[in-house]
Structures are given as C-alpha cells and as structure tokens.
Amino acid sequence: MKGAIYFISKYGSTAQYANWIGNASGLPVRCVNNSNVDPMAYDFLVIASPVVFGKLLIGEWVKDNLAAIDGKPVIMVTVSGPQLDPDLDTWLGDSLPPELVSRMKHIALRGRRVFRNLTWYDRLMLRVEAMRARDQSARKEKLEDFDFVDKSCIYPVENLAREMQLSKAAHPHILS
C-alpha cells in the first residue's frame, strides 16, 4: 500500500519526528501548511501533531480533509510534554472526529520545550498554568526547558508503517 506522512509543527519537534519516520520508512513527508497536500492519493496515512494546551494542532486540517481520510488506516502520532499526560486520550477525542479516533492507532511521543523560544502567548499560558499548579514541583516543571526528542522512539511508528506498506489492500484490523 502507498502511504504518506502528514504533519504540522509549531516549534520543530513534530517536524523532526516526521522527517525521521519518513527517512526510516521511505514515506513522503508533507507539511499540512502547504497547499498541495491532498491525502486522497494514499492508501494509509501517518498523521503527526503537537499537542499544545490540550489541543492537537492538526485537528482542523483533519476535519477539513475527513472525506479523503475516511476509511483509510491511520497512525496518529502526537508529540507533547516531558511525560505522557493522563488527559491525552480526552484531548484526542476533543480535537478529532470520533469516527477517526475509534479506528486509528495512536502513538504518543515526548517533545521538547525551550522556554525562551516560545511565543509570548505560550510563555504567558505556561505561567498561568504554573500558578494554578497545586504543588511546587509541578509549578517548576511548567517553566522548565526539556528535550525528550529521541529518534529511537519512532520504531513503533516505523514498524506499523512498514506493515501497511507490505499490505496489498487496506486492512484496518492490522492497526487494532
């Protein structure tokens, strides 16, 4: 089967993962900010998005392209904070159509944050979140830099993509 990687990135971690996955799997990598990113031409998709303040940045693009995505196997890659948040499944459900969430395979990867490189709005939002945090360590964590971007983390995505490439027809049960 023919597949592609579609991604959006805000600060670069998701783009880095998408390019690593593309290089490892041989799949073309497409940034959804470009106008020529039609998912209709592919049998399966790897969709990668950062999670920013509880929302997947790629959510609107997915909704706008749902007709082209519908019925295809989807590997959803999310990139977020220093640890996997227990609310991640809720955020997926809030950001993506339920018919996609129920059938996609989700792989969560940890990201990177360099506080001085954030937009003023993102810095402000993190400061507000830090003030709301219940304990001192949580407050401190909201304002610290971290870098957990790790190429070895892409192997589950790479393996699923290879399984899809080797399939002769769309088999959504492979992703179950």
Short mmCIF file of C-alpha atoms in Angstrom, two decimals:
data_model
loop_
_atom_site.label_atom_id
_atom_site.label_comp_id
_atom_site.label_asym_id
_atom_site.label_seq_id
_atom_site.Cartn_x
_atom_site.Cartn_y
_atom_site.Cartn_z
CA MET A 1 0.00 0.00 0.00
CA LYS A 2 1.02 3.55 -0.64
CA GLY A 3 1.23 5.85 2.36
CA ALA A 4 2.38 9.30 3.39
CA ILE A 5 3.17 11.28 6.50
CA TYR A 6 1.17 14.45 7.11
CA PHE A 7 2.29 16.74 9.91
CA ILE A 8 2.10 20.17 11.43
CA SER A 9 4.76 21.52 13.78
CA LYS A 10 4.98 24.59 15.97
CA TYR A 11 8.50 24.53 17.40
CA GLY A 12 10.14 21.74 15.40
CA SER A 13 9.85 18.52 17.43
CA THR A 14 6.99 17.11 15.37
CA ALA A 15 8.74 18.02 12.11
CA GLN A 16 11.86 16.25 13.34
CA TYR A 17 9.90 13.09 14.18
CA ALA A 18 8.02 13.23 10.84
CA ASN A 19 11.27 13.50 8.90
CA TRP A 20 12.89 10.67 10.86
CA ILE A 21 9.85 8.45 10.22
CA GLY A 22 9.90 9.41 6.53
CA ASN A 23 13.60 8.62 6.19
CA ALA A 24 13.23 5.29 8.00
CA SER A 25 10.11 4.15 6.14
CA GLY A 26 10.61 5.76 2.73
CA LEU A 27 7.23 7.51 3.01
CA PRO A 28 6.88 11.02 1.62
CA VAL A 29 6.59 13.73 4.28
CA ARG A 30 4.05 16.52 3.76
CA CYS A 31 3.55 19.61 5.93
CA VAL A 32 -0.16 20.40 6.01
CA ASN A 33 0.61 24.13 5.88
CA ASN A 34 1.47 23.66 2.20
CA SER A 35 -1.40 23.92 -0.26
CA ASN A 36 -0.56 20.76 -2.24
CA VAL A 37 -1.15 18.14 0.44
CA ASP A 38 -4.01 16.01 -0.85
CA PRO A 39 -4.32 12.80 1.21
CA MET A 40 -6.64 11.26 -1.40
CA ALA A 41 -3.69 9.79 -3.33
CA TYR A 42 -2.65 7.47 -0.47
CA ASP A 43 -3.93 4.18 0.94
CA PHE A 44 -2.86 4.86 4.54
CA LEU A 45 -1.68 7.89 6.49
CA VAL A 46 0.67 8.71 9.31
CA ILE A 47 -0.62 11.95 10.84
CA ALA A 48 1.67 13.76 13.30
CA SER A 49 0.76 16.69 15.50
CA PRO A 50 1.98 18.52 18.56
CA VAL A 51 -0.40 18.80 21.48
CA VAL A 52 -0.48 22.41 22.66
CA PHE A 53 -2.53 23.34 25.72
CA GLY A 54 -4.78 20.30 25.34
CA LYS A 55 -5.40 20.54 21.59
CA LEU A 56 -3.94 18.80 18.56
CA LEU A 57 -2.77 21.50 16.16
CA ILE A 58 -3.65 19.29 13.20
CA GLY A 59 -7.28 18.89 14.28
CA GLU A 60 -8.77 21.43 11.86
CA TRP A 61 -6.84 20.01 8.91
CA VAL A 62 -8.10 16.53 9.76
CA LYS A 63 -11.70 17.77 9.93
CA ASP A 64 -11.29 19.65 6.63
CA ASN A 65 -9.88 16.53 4.94
CA LEU A 66 -12.03 13.90 6.64
CA ALA A 67 -13.63 12.77 3.37
CA ALA A 68 -10.17 11.95 1.96
CA ILE A 69 -9.05 10.29 5.21
CA ASP A 70 -12.23 8.31 5.87
CA GLY A 71 -11.85 4.56 5.55
CA LYS A 72 -8.04 4.60 5.42
CA PRO A 73 -5.82 3.15 8.10
CA VAL A 74 -4.36 5.98 10.18
CA ILE A 75 -1.40 6.02 12.52
CA MET A 76 -1.74 9.11 14.73
CA VAL A 77 1.49 10.40 16.28
CA THR A 78 1.19 13.02 18.99
CA VAL A 79 4.11 14.98 20.41
CA SER A 80 3.78 16.61 23.80
CA GLY A 81 5.45 17.37 27.11
CA PRO A 82 8.07 15.72 29.23
CA GLN A 83 5.71 12.93 30.22
CA LEU A 84 2.57 11.38 28.82
CA ASP A 85 -0.39 13.26 30.21
CA PRO A 86 -3.30 11.18 31.53
CA ASP A 87 -5.65 13.58 29.71
CA LEU A 88 -4.15 12.81 26.29
CA ASP A 89 -7.00 10.48 25.28
CA THR A 90 -9.52 13.18 26.21
CA TRP A 91 -7.63 15.74 24.14
CA LEU A 92 -7.60 13.37 21.16
CA GLY A 93 -11.37 12.98 21.45
CA ASP A 94 -11.86 16.74 21.72
CA SER A 95 -9.62 17.53 18.74
CA LEU A 96 -10.51 14.80 16.25
CA PRO A 97 -13.72 13.33 14.80
CA PRO A 98 -14.91 10.33 16.87
CA GLU A 99 -15.09 8.06 13.82
CA LEU A 100 -11.35 8.58 13.29
CA VAL A 101 -10.38 8.24 16.96
CA SER A 102 -12.20 4.91 17.24
CA ARG A 103 -10.22 3.27 14.44
CA MET A 104 -6.78 4.89 14.44
CA LYS A 105 -3.63 3.61 16.10
CA HIS A 106 -2.20 6.25 18.43
CA ILE A 107 1.45 6.56 19.39
CA ALA A 108 2.44 9.31 21.84
CA LEU A 109 5.96 10.71 21.76
CA ARG A 110 7.60 13.15 24.13
CA GLY A 111 8.75 16.51 22.84
CA ARG A 112 10.98 19.48 23.50
CA ARG A 113 10.43 22.92 25.02
CA VAL A 114 12.92 25.77 25.12
CA PHE A 115 11.12 28.43 27.13
CA ARG A 116 12.95 31.40 25.57
CA ASN A 117 11.93 30.25 22.07
CA LEU A 118 8.19 30.16 22.85
CA THR A 119 5.79 32.83 21.64
CA TRP A 120 4.88 35.43 24.26
CA TYR A 121 1.38 33.91 24.40
CA ASP A 122 2.68 30.38 25.06
CA ARG A 123 5.03 31.69 27.77
CA LEU A 124 2.11 33.54 29.37
CA MET A 125 -0.13 30.47 29.25
CA LEU A 126 2.57 28.33 30.87
CA ARG A 127 2.99 30.92 33.63
CA VAL A 128 -0.76 30.85 34.25
CA GLU A 129 -0.70 27.04 34.35
CA ALA A 130 2.24 27.17 36.75
CA MET A 131 0.33 29.48 39.10
CA ARG A 132 -2.62 27.05 39.06
CA ALA A 133 -0.43 24.02 39.83
CA ARG A 134 -1.07 22.50 43.25
CA ASP A 135 2.49 21.76 44.27
CA GLN A 136 5.86 23.44 43.92
CA SER A 137 7.40 20.74 41.71
CA ALA A 138 4.50 20.98 39.23
CA ARG A 139 4.88 24.77 39.16
CA LYS A 140 8.58 24.47 38.48
CA GLU A 141 8.07 21.85 35.74
CA LYS A 142 5.74 24.16 33.79
CA LEU A 143 8.51 26.73 33.44
CA GLU A 144 11.49 24.47 32.75
CA ASP A 145 13.09 23.55 29.46
CA PHE A 146 13.13 19.90 28.45
CA ASP A 147 14.26 17.85 25.48
CA PHE A 148 12.98 14.31 25.18
CA VAL A 149 13.04 14.13 21.37
CA ASP A 150 14.62 10.76 20.67
CA LYS A 151 15.00 9.07 17.30
CA SER A 152 14.73 5.60 18.87
CA CYS A 153 11.12 6.38 19.84
CA ILE A 154 9.97 6.23 16.20
CA TYR A 155 10.38 2.46 15.88
CA PRO A 156 6.74 1.60 16.73
CA VAL A 157 5.56 4.08 14.08
CA GLU A 158 8.11 2.84 11.57
CA ASN A 159 7.06 -0.78 12.15
CA LEU A 160 3.36 -0.01 11.71
CA ALA A 161 4.10 1.97 8.55
CA ARG A 162 6.12 -0.94 7.14
CA GLU A 163 3.24 -3.33 7.89
CA MET A 164 0.92 -1.02 5.98
CA GLN A 165 3.33 -0.73 3.05
CA LEU A 166 3.52 -4.50 2.78
CA SER A 167 -0.26 -4.92 2.79
CA LYS A 168 -1.86 -5.48 -0.61
CA ALA A 169 -5.15 -3.86 0.40
CA ALA A 170 -6.42 -1.68 3.20
CA HIS A 171 -6.71 -3.82 6.32
CA PRO A 172 -7.78 -1.61 9.24
CA HIS A 173 -7.64 -4.64 11.57
CA ILE A 174 -3.84 -4.59 11.29
CA LEU A 175 -3.88 -1.45 13.39
CA SER A 176 -6.08 -2.96 16.11
#
